[in-house]
Structures are given as C-alpha cells and as structure tokens.
Coordinates of C-alpha atoms in Angstrom, one line a residue:
Chain A
M293 CA 303.2 170.0 98.6
G294 CA 300.9 169.2 100.8
K295 CA 302.7 171.1 103.1
A296 CA 303.1 173.9 100.4
K297 CA 299.5 174.3 100.0
T298 CA 298.5 174.9 103.9
R299 CA 301.0 177.0 104.3
K300 CA 300.3 180.4 105.1
V301 CA 302.0 183.4 103.4
E302 CA 301.2 187.5 103.8
C303 CA 302.6 187.7 100.7
M304 CA 300.4 187.7 96.9
I305 CA 302.7 185.9 94.7
H306 CA 306.4 184.3 95.8
T307 CA 308.1 181.6 94.1
E308 CA 310.6 179.5 96.1
N309 CA 313.4 177.8 94.0
L310 CA 312.2 178.4 91.3
C311 CA 314.0 176.8 88.2
K312 CA 313.1 176.3 83.9
T313 CA 315.3 174.1 81.6
Y314 CA 314.3 174.4 77.9
R315 CA 315.7 171.8 75.9
M316 CA 316.5 172.9 72.5
G317 CA 317.0 169.6 70.7
D318 CA 320.6 168.1 72.7
V319 CA 321.2 171.5 73.4
V320 CA 319.3 172.0 77.9
V321 CA 319.2 175.4 78.8
Q322 CA 318.4 176.9 81.8
A323 CA 315.7 180.0 82.1
L324 CA 315.7 180.1 85.0
R325 CA 318.4 178.7 88.2
D326 CA 317.2 179.0 91.8
V327 CA 313.9 182.4 91.1
N328 CA 313.1 183.0 95.1
M329 CA 311.2 186.6 95.2
E330 CA 308.3 187.9 96.4
I331 CA 305.5 190.4 95.5
K332 CA 303.3 191.7 98.0
D333 CA 299.4 193.0 97.4
G334 CA 299.5 195.3 95.7
E335 CA 302.6 196.2 94.6
F336 CA 303.7 197.9 91.6
V337 CA 306.5 195.6 90.6
A338 CA 309.1 196.1 87.1
I339 CA 311.2 193.1 86.1
I340 CA 314.4 194.6 84.4
G341 CA 317.0 193.3 81.9
P342 CA 318.5 191.5 78.6
S343 CA 316.7 189.6 76.5
G344 CA 317.5 185.9 77.5
S345 CA 317.5 187.0 80.5
G346 CA 314.1 185.1 81.9
K347 CA 312.5 187.5 82.5
S348 CA 309.2 186.4 79.3
T349 CA 310.1 182.9 81.1
L350 CA 309.1 184.2 84.5
L351 CA 306.8 186.1 83.7
N352 CA 304.3 183.1 81.6
L353 CA 305.5 180.9 85.3
L354 CA 303.6 183.5 87.5
G355 CA 301.1 184.1 84.1
C356 CA 300.1 180.5 85.1
L357 CA 300.8 179.8 81.7
D358 CA 303.7 177.3 82.1
K359 CA 304.6 174.9 84.2
P360 CA 308.0 174.8 86.7
T361 CA 310.8 172.5 85.9
S362 CA 311.2 172.3 89.4
G363 CA 310.1 174.5 92.4
A364 CA 306.8 176.7 93.0
V365 CA 305.3 179.3 92.7
F366 CA 302.7 180.1 95.3
I367 CA 299.7 182.5 94.0
G368 CA 297.3 183.7 96.9
G369 CA 298.9 181.1 99.4
T370 CA 297.6 177.7 96.6
D371 CA 301.3 176.1 94.6
T372 CA 300.2 175.9 91.1
A373 CA 302.7 173.2 90.9
S374 CA 299.8 171.0 92.7
L375 CA 296.6 172.3 90.1
S376 CA 295.1 171.1 86.9
E377 CA 295.4 172.7 83.3
N378 CA 291.7 173.7 83.6
A379 CA 293.0 175.1 87.9
L380 CA 295.3 176.6 86.1
A381 CA 292.5 178.1 83.2
E382 CA 290.4 178.7 86.3
I383 CA 293.4 181.0 87.8
R384 CA 294.3 182.7 84.2
R385 CA 290.8 183.8 84.2
E386 CA 290.1 184.7 87.9
K387 CA 292.8 186.3 89.1
I388 CA 295.5 187.4 86.9
G389 CA 295.2 189.9 83.5
F390 CA 297.6 189.8 80.8
I391 CA 299.1 192.6 78.7
F392 CA 300.6 191.6 75.6
Q393 CA 303.4 193.4 74.2
Q394 CA 301.8 193.0 71.0
F395 CA 298.3 193.3 72.3
N396 CA 297.1 189.9 70.7
L397 CA 292.8 191.1 70.0
I398 CA 291.1 188.8 68.4
H399 CA 291.3 190.6 64.7
T400 CA 287.2 189.1 64.1
L401 CA 285.5 190.4 67.3
N402 CA 285.0 194.1 67.9
A403 CA 286.5 195.7 70.7
L404 CA 283.8 195.6 73.0
E405 CA 283.6 191.8 72.1
N406 CA 287.0 191.3 72.8
V407 CA 286.9 193.2 76.4
A408 CA 284.0 190.8 77.3
L409 CA 285.6 187.6 76.3
P410 CA 287.1 186.6 79.3
M411 CA 283.5 187.1 80.6
F412 CA 282.3 184.7 78.1
F413 CA 284.4 182.4 78.7
A414 CA 283.7 182.6 83.1
G415 CA 280.4 182.0 82.2
V416 CA 278.8 185.9 82.4
G417 CA 275.3 186.8 80.9
R418 CA 275.6 188.8 77.3
D419 CA 274.2 191.3 79.3
V420 CA 276.1 192.2 82.0
R421 CA 279.3 191.2 79.7
L422 CA 278.7 194.2 77.8
K423 CA 277.6 197.0 80.1
K424 CA 281.2 196.3 81.9
A425 CA 282.8 196.2 78.7
E426 CA 281.4 199.5 78.0
E427 CA 282.2 200.2 81.3
L428 CA 285.9 199.0 81.0
L429 CA 286.2 200.7 77.5
V430 CA 284.8 204.4 78.7
K431 CA 287.6 203.5 81.7
V432 CA 290.3 203.3 79.1
E433 CA 289.2 207.0 77.1
L434 CA 287.6 204.2 74.8
G435 CA 284.0 204.9 75.1
E436 CA 283.3 205.9 71.6
R437 CA 285.4 202.5 69.7
M438 CA 283.5 200.7 71.1
Y439 CA 282.8 198.7 67.9
H440 CA 285.7 199.3 66.1
K441 CA 287.5 195.6 65.2
P442 CA 291.5 196.2 66.5
S443 CA 292.8 196.7 62.6
E444 CA 290.6 199.8 62.8
L445 CA 292.2 201.0 65.9
S446 CA 296.1 202.8 66.1
G447 CA 299.1 200.8 68.3
G448 CA 297.7 202.4 71.1
Q449 CA 294.1 202.1 71.0
Q450 CA 294.3 198.6 71.0
Q451 CA 296.7 198.5 73.9
R452 CA 294.0 199.9 76.0
V453 CA 291.4 197.8 74.7
A454 CA 293.6 195.0 74.9
I455 CA 294.2 196.3 78.9
A456 CA 290.1 197.3 79.5
R457 CA 290.2 192.4 77.9
S458 CA 292.6 192.0 81.1
L459 CA 290.2 193.6 83.9
S460 CA 287.2 192.6 82.8
N461 CA 286.8 189.7 85.3
D462 CA 288.1 191.7 88.2
P463 CA 291.6 189.7 88.8
A464 CA 294.1 190.9 91.3
I465 CA 296.9 190.4 89.6
I466 CA 298.0 192.8 86.0
I467 CA 301.0 191.3 84.2
G468 CA 302.6 193.3 81.4
D469 CA 304.8 191.3 78.4
E470 CA 306.7 194.6 77.6
P471 CA 303.3 196.4 77.8
T472 CA 305.1 199.1 76.0
G473 CA 307.5 197.9 74.1
N474 CA 305.1 198.4 70.3
V475 CA 304.6 201.9 71.1
D476 CA 305.1 205.1 71.0
T477 CA 307.3 207.1 74.3
D478 CA 304.0 209.7 74.6
T479 CA 301.3 206.7 74.1
G480 CA 304.6 204.3 76.6
T481 CA 303.9 207.2 78.7
A482 CA 300.2 206.7 79.2
I483 CA 299.9 202.7 79.2
M484 CA 302.2 203.6 82.2
Q485 CA 300.2 206.2 83.5
I486 CA 297.2 203.6 83.3
L487 CA 298.6 200.9 85.7
E488 CA 299.4 203.6 88.0
G489 CA 296.2 204.5 88.5
L490 CA 295.0 200.9 88.8
N491 CA 298.0 200.1 91.8
R492 CA 296.1 203.4 93.0
E493 CA 293.6 201.2 93.2
G494 CA 294.9 198.7 94.3
K495 CA 295.9 196.0 91.9
T496 CA 299.4 194.3 91.9
I497 CA 301.2 194.7 88.7
I498 CA 303.9 193.2 87.5
V499 CA 305.4 194.3 84.3
V500 CA 308.9 193.4 82.5
T501 CA 310.5 196.0 80.0
H502 CA 313.5 196.7 78.9
D503 CA 312.5 200.6 79.0
A504 CA 314.8 201.3 82.0
E505 CA 312.9 204.9 81.9
I506 CA 309.6 203.0 82.2
A507 CA 310.6 200.4 85.1
A508 CA 311.8 203.7 86.7
R509 CA 307.7 204.7 87.3
A510 CA 306.7 201.4 88.9
G511 CA 307.9 201.2 92.8
R512 CA 310.2 198.6 92.7
T513 CA 312.8 196.7 90.3
K514 CA 313.9 193.5 89.5
R515 CA 316.5 193.1 88.0
M516 CA 317.5 190.1 85.8
R517 CA 320.1 188.5 84.4
D518 CA 320.7 184.9 83.6
G519 CA 317.8 183.3 84.2
K520 CA 318.6 184.6 88.0
V521 CA 317.1 187.9 90.0
L522 CA 320.1 190.6 91.2
E523 CA 318.6 192.0 94.3
Chain B
M14 CA 275.4 180.0 73.3
K15 CA 274.8 183.7 70.9
D16 CA 278.1 185.0 71.2
A17 CA 279.7 181.0 71.2
F18 CA 277.6 181.6 67.3
L19 CA 278.6 184.9 66.5
L20 CA 282.2 184.0 67.5
V21 CA 283.0 180.9 64.9
Y22 CA 280.6 183.3 61.8
R23 CA 282.7 185.5 62.2
N24 CA 285.9 183.3 62.0
I25 CA 284.1 181.7 59.0
R26 CA 283.9 184.3 56.8
E27 CA 286.7 185.0 58.1
R28 CA 287.7 182.3 55.3
K29 CA 285.1 182.5 53.5
T30 CA 286.1 180.9 50.6
R31 CA 287.7 177.7 52.3
S32 CA 284.4 177.3 54.6
I33 CA 282.3 177.2 51.3
L34 CA 284.6 174.6 49.4
T35 CA 284.0 172.8 52.6
M36 CA 280.1 172.9 53.3
L37 CA 280.4 171.9 48.6
G38 CA 281.7 169.1 50.4
I39 CA 279.4 168.1 52.4
V40 CA 275.5 169.8 50.5
V41 CA 277.1 166.9 47.2
G42 CA 277.1 164.7 49.9
I43 CA 273.5 164.5 51.4
A44 CA 272.1 166.5 48.1
A45 CA 273.1 163.2 46.7
V46 CA 271.3 161.1 49.8
V47 CA 268.3 163.5 49.7
A48 CA 267.7 163.0 45.8
I49 CA 268.7 159.4 46.0
M50 CA 266.1 158.6 48.8
S51 CA 263.5 160.1 47.4
I52 CA 263.7 158.7 44.0
S53 CA 263.7 155.6 45.3
Y54 CA 260.5 155.5 48.0
G55 CA 258.7 157.0 44.7
M56 CA 259.8 154.7 42.6
Q57 CA 258.3 152.6 45.5
E58 CA 255.4 154.3 45.7
S59 CA 254.4 154.6 42.0
I60 CA 255.2 150.8 42.1
T61 CA 253.6 149.7 45.0
E62 CA 250.6 151.9 44.0
Q63 CA 250.0 150.2 40.9
L64 CA 250.2 147.1 42.0
S65 CA 248.4 147.6 45.2
E66 CA 244.9 146.4 43.5
M67 CA 246.6 143.1 41.6
T68 CA 247.4 142.1 45.1
D69 CA 244.1 139.1 45.2
I70 CA 245.6 137.9 41.6
I71 CA 247.6 135.3 40.2
M72 CA 248.9 135.0 37.3
V73 CA 249.0 131.6 35.5
T74 CA 251.5 131.6 32.9
P75 CA 253.5 128.1 31.0
G76 CA 257.2 127.5 31.1
S77 CA 259.4 129.5 33.2
Q78 CA 259.3 130.9 36.0
E79 CA 260.1 134.8 34.8
L80 CA 258.1 137.4 34.9
G81 CA 257.1 138.8 31.7
S82 CA 258.3 136.0 29.4
F83 CA 254.9 134.7 27.8
G84 CA 253.6 131.1 26.3
E85 CA 257.3 130.6 24.9
F86 CA 256.8 127.0 26.1
G87 CA 253.9 125.8 25.0
S88 CA 249.9 127.2 26.2
F89 CA 246.8 126.4 28.0
T90 CA 243.4 125.2 26.7
E91 CA 240.1 125.9 27.5
R92 CA 240.1 122.2 29.8
D93 CA 243.5 123.6 32.6
L94 CA 240.9 127.1 32.5
N95 CA 238.0 125.6 33.8
D96 CA 240.1 123.4 35.9
V97 CA 241.3 126.8 38.0
E98 CA 237.2 127.3 37.3
R99 CA 236.3 125.4 40.2
I100 CA 239.7 125.1 42.3
S101 CA 237.8 126.5 45.4
G102 CA 239.0 129.5 46.9
V103 CA 238.9 131.0 43.4
K104 CA 236.5 133.9 42.3
E105 CA 237.6 134.3 38.7
A106 CA 239.7 132.7 36.1
A107 CA 240.3 134.3 33.0
A108 CA 241.6 133.1 30.2
M109 CA 243.9 135.3 27.5
M110 CA 244.9 134.6 24.3
G111 CA 247.9 136.6 23.1
E112 CA 250.1 136.3 19.6
M113 CA 252.1 139.5 18.1
Q114 CA 250.4 140.5 14.4
E115 CA 251.0 142.4 11.5
V116 CA 248.7 145.6 11.6
E117 CA 248.3 147.8 9.0
Y118 CA 247.0 151.2 9.7
R119 CA 246.9 153.9 6.2
G120 CA 248.9 151.5 4.2
E121 CA 251.3 151.7 7.7
K122 CA 252.5 148.3 8.6
V123 CA 253.1 148.0 12.3
M124 CA 253.6 144.0 14.5
V125 CA 252.4 144.1 17.6
E126 CA 250.4 142.3 20.5
I127 CA 247.0 141.0 19.4
V128 CA 245.2 140.0 23.0
G129 CA 242.0 137.9 23.1
I130 CA 239.6 138.3 26.0
K131 CA 236.2 138.1 26.8
P132 CA 235.5 140.9 27.1
R133 CA 233.4 140.4 30.4
D134 CA 236.8 138.8 32.1
M135 CA 238.2 142.5 31.4
D136 CA 237.7 144.2 34.4
A137 CA 238.8 140.8 36.1
V138 CA 242.2 141.6 34.6
F139 CA 242.0 145.2 34.8
G140 CA 240.0 145.9 37.8
S141 CA 239.6 149.3 37.6
T142 CA 242.4 150.3 36.6
V143 CA 242.2 150.1 32.9
K144 CA 239.8 153.3 31.7
L145 CA 238.8 154.3 28.7
E146 CA 240.7 157.7 27.1
E147 CA 238.8 161.0 28.7
D148 CA 237.3 163.1 26.7
S149 CA 239.3 165.5 25.8
G150 CA 236.1 168.0 25.9
S151 CA 235.9 168.6 22.2
G152 CA 233.0 167.1 21.8
I153 CA 233.1 164.6 20.0
S154 CA 233.4 160.8 22.1
A155 CA 237.8 160.2 21.8
S156 CA 236.7 157.6 23.7
G157 CA 234.6 154.9 22.8
R158 CA 233.5 152.2 24.4
E159 CA 234.3 149.4 26.6
L160 CA 234.1 145.7 24.2
R161 CA 231.0 143.8 24.0
E162 CA 230.0 140.4 23.5
N163 CA 228.9 140.7 20.7
D164 CA 231.5 143.0 19.3
R165 CA 232.5 141.4 15.9
K166 CA 235.5 142.7 14.2
A167 CA 235.6 145.4 16.3
C168 CA 238.7 146.2 18.6
Q169 CA 240.0 148.3 21.8
I170 CA 243.9 150.0 21.7
G171 CA 246.2 151.0 24.0
Y172 CA 247.3 154.7 24.3
S173 CA 250.6 154.5 22.7
I174 CA 249.3 152.2 19.6
A175 CA 246.9 155.2 19.1
N176 CA 249.4 157.9 19.4
D177 CA 253.1 157.0 18.9
Y178 CA 253.1 153.1 17.0
F179 CA 252.0 154.8 13.2
D180 CA 252.8 157.9 11.5
Y181 CA 248.5 158.6 12.0
E182 CA 246.6 158.5 15.0
I183 CA 244.0 156.2 15.6
G184 CA 241.2 157.0 17.0
V185 CA 237.6 155.9 17.4
N186 CA 235.9 154.6 14.4
D187 CA 239.5 154.3 12.2
R188 CA 239.7 151.1 10.5
L189 CA 242.8 148.9 11.2
T190 CA 243.4 145.6 8.8
I191 CA 244.9 142.8 11.5
N192 CA 246.0 139.9 10.0
G193 CA 244.1 140.4 7.1
S194 CA 241.1 141.3 8.2
K195 CA 239.3 144.7 8.8
F196 CA 238.9 145.8 12.6
R197 CA 237.4 149.0 13.9
V198 CA 238.5 151.0 16.6
I199 CA 235.7 151.1 19.6
G200 CA 238.1 152.5 22.4
V201 CA 241.1 154.3 23.0
L202 CA 242.4 153.3 26.1
E203 CA 244.1 155.7 29.0
K204 CA 247.7 156.3 29.4
Q205 CA 248.6 153.5 31.9
G206 CA 253.2 153.6 31.4
G207 CA 254.8 152.4 34.8
F208 CA 254.7 149.2 35.6
R209 CA 251.6 148.6 33.4
S210 CA 252.6 150.0 30.6
N211 CA 252.4 147.1 27.8
V212 CA 248.8 147.4 28.0
D213 CA 249.4 150.5 26.2
A214 CA 251.1 149.2 23.8
Q215 CA 247.8 146.1 22.9
I216 CA 244.9 145.8 21.6
Y217 CA 242.1 144.5 22.4
V218 CA 239.7 142.4 20.8
T219 CA 236.8 139.6 22.0
K220 CA 237.8 136.0 22.5
R221 CA 235.7 135.2 19.3
D222 CA 238.2 137.3 17.2
A223 CA 241.1 136.0 19.2
I224 CA 240.7 132.6 18.1
D225 CA 240.1 134.1 14.3
I226 CA 242.6 135.8 13.9
F227 CA 245.6 133.2 15.1
G228 CA 244.0 129.9 14.1
T229 CA 243.3 128.5 17.1
N230 CA 241.9 128.7 21.4
D231 CA 245.4 127.7 23.2
I232 CA 245.0 130.0 25.8
S233 CA 248.4 132.1 26.7
S234 CA 247.9 132.9 29.9
I235 CA 245.1 133.0 33.0
F236 CA 244.8 135.4 35.5
V237 CA 242.6 134.9 38.8
R238 CA 241.7 136.6 41.1
V239 CA 241.0 135.3 44.5
R240 CA 238.5 135.6 47.4
D241 CA 241.2 136.2 50.3
I242 CA 244.6 136.7 49.6
E243 CA 245.5 134.4 51.9
E244 CA 244.7 131.7 50.3
A245 CA 246.1 133.1 47.2
E246 CA 249.5 131.3 47.7
A247 CA 248.3 127.8 48.1
I248 CA 245.5 127.9 45.5
A249 CA 248.8 129.0 43.2
D250 CA 250.1 126.1 44.4
E251 CA 247.3 124.1 43.2
I252 CA 247.0 125.8 39.7
G253 CA 250.2 124.2 39.3
E254 CA 249.9 121.2 40.4
Q255 CA 246.0 120.8 38.3
I256 CA 247.7 122.1 34.9
D257 CA 250.7 120.3 35.0
D258 CA 248.5 117.0 36.0
N259 CA 246.6 117.7 32.6
H260 CA 249.2 118.0 30.4
K261 CA 251.8 115.7 32.1
L262 CA 254.5 118.0 32.4
D263 CA 256.7 118.1 35.9
D264 CA 257.1 122.6 36.0
F265 CA 254.9 123.3 32.7
T266 CA 253.2 125.9 34.7
S267 CA 254.4 128.8 36.6
A268 CA 251.4 130.7 39.2
M269 CA 252.6 134.1 40.6
A270 CA 250.2 135.0 43.5
M271 CA 250.8 139.4 42.9
G272 CA 250.9 139.9 46.7
G273 CA 254.1 137.7 47.7
A274 CA 255.3 139.5 44.7
I275 CA 254.4 142.4 45.7
E276 CA 256.5 141.7 49.1
D277 CA 259.8 140.7 47.2
L278 CA 259.4 143.7 45.5
N279 CA 259.0 145.6 48.4
S280 CA 262.2 144.2 49.9
I281 CA 264.4 143.9 46.8
F282 CA 263.7 147.9 47.2
Q283 CA 264.9 148.2 50.4
V284 CA 267.6 145.9 49.9
L285 CA 269.0 148.5 47.0
Q286 CA 268.4 151.5 48.9
V287 CA 270.9 150.5 51.2
F288 CA 273.2 149.1 48.9
L289 CA 272.8 153.3 47.5
L290 CA 272.7 154.7 50.3
A291 CA 276.3 152.9 51.6
I292 CA 277.2 154.2 48.1
V293 CA 276.7 158.1 48.3
S294 CA 277.8 157.8 51.9
I295 CA 281.2 157.9 49.9
S296 CA 280.6 161.3 49.1
L297 CA 280.2 161.5 53.0
I298 CA 282.9 159.9 54.0
V299 CA 285.3 162.6 51.2
A300 CA 283.0 165.5 53.1
A301 CA 284.1 164.1 56.5
M302 CA 288.2 164.3 55.1
G303 CA 286.7 168.0 54.1
I304 CA 285.9 169.0 57.2
M305 CA 288.6 167.8 59.3
N306 CA 291.2 169.6 56.8
T307 CA 289.5 172.9 56.9
T308 CA 289.2 172.4 60.2
L309 CA 293.1 171.4 60.2
M310 CA 294.4 174.0 59.0
S311 CA 291.4 176.6 61.2
V312 CA 293.2 175.3 64.3
M313 CA 296.9 175.9 63.1
E314 CA 296.2 179.4 61.9
R315 CA 294.8 180.2 64.3
T316 CA 297.4 178.9 67.3
H317 CA 298.2 181.9 67.9
E318 CA 294.5 182.7 68.8
I319 CA 294.4 179.6 70.3
G320 CA 297.2 180.4 72.7
V321 CA 296.0 184.1 73.8
M322 CA 292.2 182.5 74.4
K323 CA 294.3 180.8 76.9
A324 CA 296.0 183.1 78.5
I325 CA 293.1 185.1 79.5
G326 CA 291.1 182.3 80.7
A327 CA 289.8 179.9 78.4
K328 CA 289.3 175.9 79.4
N329 CA 290.3 173.8 77.0
R330 CA 286.5 173.1 76.6
N331 CA 285.9 176.1 75.8
I332 CA 288.5 176.3 73.0
L333 CA 287.0 172.2 72.1
F334 CA 283.8 173.2 71.9
L335 CA 283.9 176.7 69.2
F336 CA 285.6 174.9 66.9
L337 CA 283.0 172.0 67.3
M338 CA 281.0 174.6 66.4
E339 CA 282.5 176.1 63.4
A340 CA 282.3 172.5 62.0
G341 CA 279.4 172.6 62.5
V342 CA 277.4 175.0 61.8
V343 CA 280.1 174.6 58.8
S344 CA 278.5 171.1 58.6
G345 CA 274.8 172.2 59.3
I346 CA 274.4 175.2 57.0
G347 CA 275.7 172.0 54.0
G348 CA 273.6 170.1 55.5
V349 CA 271.1 172.3 54.5
L350 CA 271.4 173.7 51.2
G351 CA 272.6 169.8 50.4
C352 CA 268.4 169.2 51.5
I353 CA 267.1 171.6 49.0
V354 CA 269.9 171.0 46.4
G355 CA 269.3 167.2 46.9
W356 CA 265.4 168.1 46.4
G357 CA 265.5 170.2 42.9
A358 CA 267.8 167.4 42.1
A359 CA 265.2 164.9 43.0
E360 CA 263.0 166.9 40.1
V361 CA 265.7 167.4 37.9
I362 CA 265.6 163.0 37.1
S363 CA 262.5 162.4 38.0
F364 CA 261.8 164.8 35.3
G365 CA 264.6 163.6 33.2
I366 CA 263.3 159.9 33.4
Y367 CA 259.7 160.6 32.5
S368 CA 261.2 162.5 29.3
A369 CA 263.2 159.7 28.3
F370 CA 261.9 156.5 29.1
D371 CA 257.8 157.9 30.2
V372 CA 258.0 157.2 33.4
E373 CA 256.0 158.7 35.8
I374 CA 258.1 158.6 39.2
A375 CA 256.8 161.5 41.2
V376 CA 259.4 163.1 44.1
V377 CA 258.5 161.5 47.2
M378 CA 260.1 163.9 49.9
K379 CA 259.9 163.2 53.5
L380 CA 260.5 164.6 56.6
Q381 CA 262.5 162.4 58.1
V382 CA 264.7 161.9 54.8
L383 CA 265.3 166.3 55.5
L384 CA 265.7 165.9 59.1
G385 CA 268.3 163.5 58.9
G386 CA 270.0 164.7 56.2
V387 CA 270.6 167.6 58.4
A388 CA 271.3 165.4 61.1
I389 CA 273.9 163.8 59.5
A390 CA 275.1 166.3 58.2
V391 CA 275.4 168.4 61.3
L392 CA 277.4 164.8 63.0
V393 CA 279.7 164.4 60.5
G394 CA 281.1 167.7 60.7
I395 CA 281.4 167.4 64.0
L396 CA 282.7 163.8 64.9
S397 CA 284.7 165.1 61.9
G398 CA 285.7 168.1 63.3
F399 CA 286.8 166.7 66.6
Y400 CA 289.6 165.7 66.5
P401 CA 291.3 169.1 64.7
A402 CA 289.7 170.6 67.8
R403 CA 290.8 168.5 70.5
K404 CA 294.7 168.7 69.6
A405 CA 293.1 172.8 69.2
S406 CA 291.9 172.6 73.2
K407 CA 295.3 170.4 74.4
L408 CA 297.6 173.8 73.2
S409 CA 300.0 174.3 75.9
P410 CA 299.4 178.2 76.2
V411 CA 303.1 180.0 75.8
E412 CA 303.6 177.5 72.9
A413 CA 301.1 178.7 71.3
V414 CA 300.8 182.3 71.8
R415 CA 305.0 182.7 71.4
Y416 CA 303.4 181.2 67.2
E417 CA 303.0 184.2 65.2

C-alpha cells in the first residue's frame, strides 16, 4: 500500500486489477474483473456497454463512492483504498463532480442553492458561494431560472443545474452516469456540447452511456462486457 | 449555519403535518413541566408568605400532634397560661377559647366556631395580617372597629360569616343571636383565604363573653410569640413539659414552633416538585420517542437525498449535523410553544383553583423555568435525534443514491 501511495504516475486516474464482487444472498456477482485502465489529464472518455456489464460499478469506484473488493483506484497518484470515509468525501467534494442520469437535485432547494450546496459542505462563505453559483448557472445558460425549484424546471434544465453543481468546487474530473439518458436527443446533444466545452477548458470527463452516438463524441471509448474492459 | 437552517426549515415545512404532530408531543411535555412548576412555585410562595409572619409563633394545643385537631383531648387552665407566660424568652402568650355554637341571624340557624380572646391579644395572635375589611367607599362604615376590652355582647365576624354563611349578608351593627343571647356586630374582618381561611369562618368575642357563652373558662389553645426565633424550638419543648407537669400527664401538650413547620413545609414542597416533575417527564419520554420516530422516517424517506449529498462531497458529520439540527429545531420550536401553552395553562389552573376552592394561587413564572423548558426540549430533541441522524450519516453513498 505504501509503495502504491508514493508511486509517481503521470495519468490522473488509473486502476490496477480492479475487482468488485457483490453478494446477493447466496449468489456472488462479479461486477468487475481485473480492470486495468488509465485516463490521462484532460481526456474525454466514454464507457459503453450493455446493462449489467459493470460500467456503473466502475464509475462508482472511479468516483470514490464505493470501495473495491480487490485491486486499486489511483486518483492523482493516491490510492483511494487506503483513505478514510472522510478523506474519500473530501476527494468527491474537491476533485470530482458528479452528474447523474436522474439529475438528483435536492428538491427542496432552488437551482442556485443546489449549485451552492457542494460549496456549503466545503465550508465556503455564503456570499462567495452564492456568487459562484450564480456565475455557474449563467455559464450553463440558466441565469434566468436561478430561483426555480427543480420541479419547475425541464429535464434538460435540471441536468444543466446538475452540471453547474458538479463544477461548484472546481474539480478536475467530471463523472457522468448516463447524463443524457433521461432527456430527448436534442437536449442530450446540448448537454454533450456543454461537456465538450468543459473538456476544452481542461476538465477530465468520464461518461457512461449506452448511446453510441453520444459515445462517438468522446475522445476515447472504452467498451465493457461481463465486468471486463475490452480495448 | 444560516443555510443549514434554511435546508432544515425547508425539510420541516415539506413534511408539515408530521412536523407539527412531532412538535405537539414536545409542546405537551414542556407545557406540563412549565405549568406544574409555576403553579407549585406559586403555591409555595403564597403559603410561605402567609406563614412568614408566623415564624416566631409557637402554637400550643392539647392532645394530638396533628395540625387542625383543636381541643379534642382536653383543655388548658388559667394556671397553664400563667406558667407559659413566665417561661423566659416568651414575649406574649395569648389564650384562645373555641367552641362550635348555634348562631341565629334573621331566623336562620347555623353552627359556627366562636372564638373568645382578649382583644389586646388579637394582635399577638394575628400580627398585622388580619385587618378589618376595607371601607368600600360607600361612605358608610362597612368595616367597623376592633374589639375592646370593655365591649359586652359585641363580636367581630369573619368574611365568610358576613357574606356566605347566611342567606342575608351581615354588616356592622347587625345583631346575631349566639347561644340565646343577642350580640352586636362591631367589625367585619378582611378576607383571609388560603392557609388562614379558618379565620373567615369564625366569630370573635371577648374572653368574658366567651366564658358566659361556653359556661367554662377552659382554654382551648395558647398562642405564644417568642423574642428570639432561634430559641423557638427549645421554648416549645419547655412549654410542653411545663403543661404536662401541671396536668401530670405525658404528651398531653402539643407545642409546635411555626418556624420549623414552615421549613418542613418547604421541604415537603421540594419533594412534591420532584415527584410531579418525575411524572411529567413521562410525557417528555413519549415526546422523545415521537422525535426519534419522525427523524427515523425522515432518514428513510431521504435515503436517496443523503446519498446524493454524500456523492457531491458531504461528510458524515455534515449529514449528522443536518439531521440533529432538524430534530433540534422541531423540538426547540416545540419548547417555545410549550412554554407559552404552559404559562396559559398555569393561569387557567390558577383561575380554576380560585373558582373552585376560593384559594388564590398566583402563577409564579420564573425565567429559569422558561429557559430550562426550551433547553430541555432542545436537549430531548437532539438526544432522540442522535440515533437516526447517526444512522443517516453512516449510509453508504452508493447504496443510498441507488435507493428510490
């Protein structure tokens, strides 16, 4: 573990023999089998594959939401398996922005407050927070709808709020779990354009999708099947 | 902090009915505590106030040690009184004679306690607390005057005798028939109520008249005032021994120093308060379970939301804090409302006691009771919110996000 921690790597994220098994009653499901992959700084990677192929599991591990059964995930050279729950929360907060298929906005908060929430957890002062949130909403072209609750926004608008939220602590990595899965094609394209723009600004972007057209827009595509990454 | 409040407030409002019901539990609990405390403080205060002028009194009665059993086991003599007066440290000794007698007014006959006392002793017995009824301002003297040594067939009557005992109200200069002889009312005493309500139901005559009415000069009780309150207990013992000697009996006399009785009463009140609080805290336990239940449900319903918050970087303690705060805010508001309701309830109870028993108990609202009430509410809320909040904070982010 110590060796892993100090090891110098040029890539932002890489995995070593990553395995994840779930136990469902008596049945053991091998969701990931020996996944070795590298994602470099500033890359735009799409992970595609049929459902059950393990792509969401991989994404959860890359996003520090879950811990591997064996193997390791390195983020900026740090082995995440050695980190405490709190340290993982800090990585999620500072280094990673999450975008979900279901948008997952907090429905009691308006767009502005939702975008400011990760900064609230980071202890950023209220004024700074709200100003930054406002800028981010303007950036995703929702400057007019800042005070609307999620229920008053369309799916595409909600996903743009979610993108703004993922950017609020200025992370290096944006992880999207089927970010276009719940919106129509045109909106999906628009969302991809935003992500492409972010990639041009230097963000590393990893999205899971089963839409080949969306995947085609990414710089690199990884195909998964039965818990393995096929090159 | 402000945003945490906002977040918490939105969640509380989101589940308005449930929050209000939870709050209601706390409101009832705290209201009960506040009402009970302020009423019992009021009781304690009114009783000690009434008794405070009696701390230098030793009440000497024949027979049993119990309060309120006058002259049932014999009586004292002139000699006893003289001996008591001679004991050092005794400032004044006043003899009282009391007996139930038939009193007639405008054809109506009622049994009333007649008390015979030397007029100069009245002050010794009552101090300044018993006064003639205030002139109502009608210009006619409705209150009369004090009894005098040379008054014959004259009486002072208690407030209830004047107003409640007979169909007709009795005023100064009206005439009553006591045991066959006519007496003139020369004064009506101010209402006493409470601990001294017995005075309201008595008729006072001079000692000489009492001897005529009762046909005996037996003394039913002796009131002693001492010079030094510190010595009261010792003097009381001496009085008891002296009179017992006179009658060649053991435990014939009960001599009770009122100062000690007041202390006893205060400690009884403290025990009573603790006991009442113990009963009332049951309602707080019920309220605590309500909060725990609500918070648990809230955690379950918001599992997904907790997962999302964790995914975007919330630490366990951020989640813990939000849920503790929610429980704390609900119970804090409940505590404040409980104080208000409790105060109102105390006033209603006080009025109820006054209407039903004619006893005036002021509501004594102490700031520390109110602040304590709110503090207890918040504490109960946070303590009972702790288990659910901790459960929420420990949720695995992946599983929580997946939970729908």
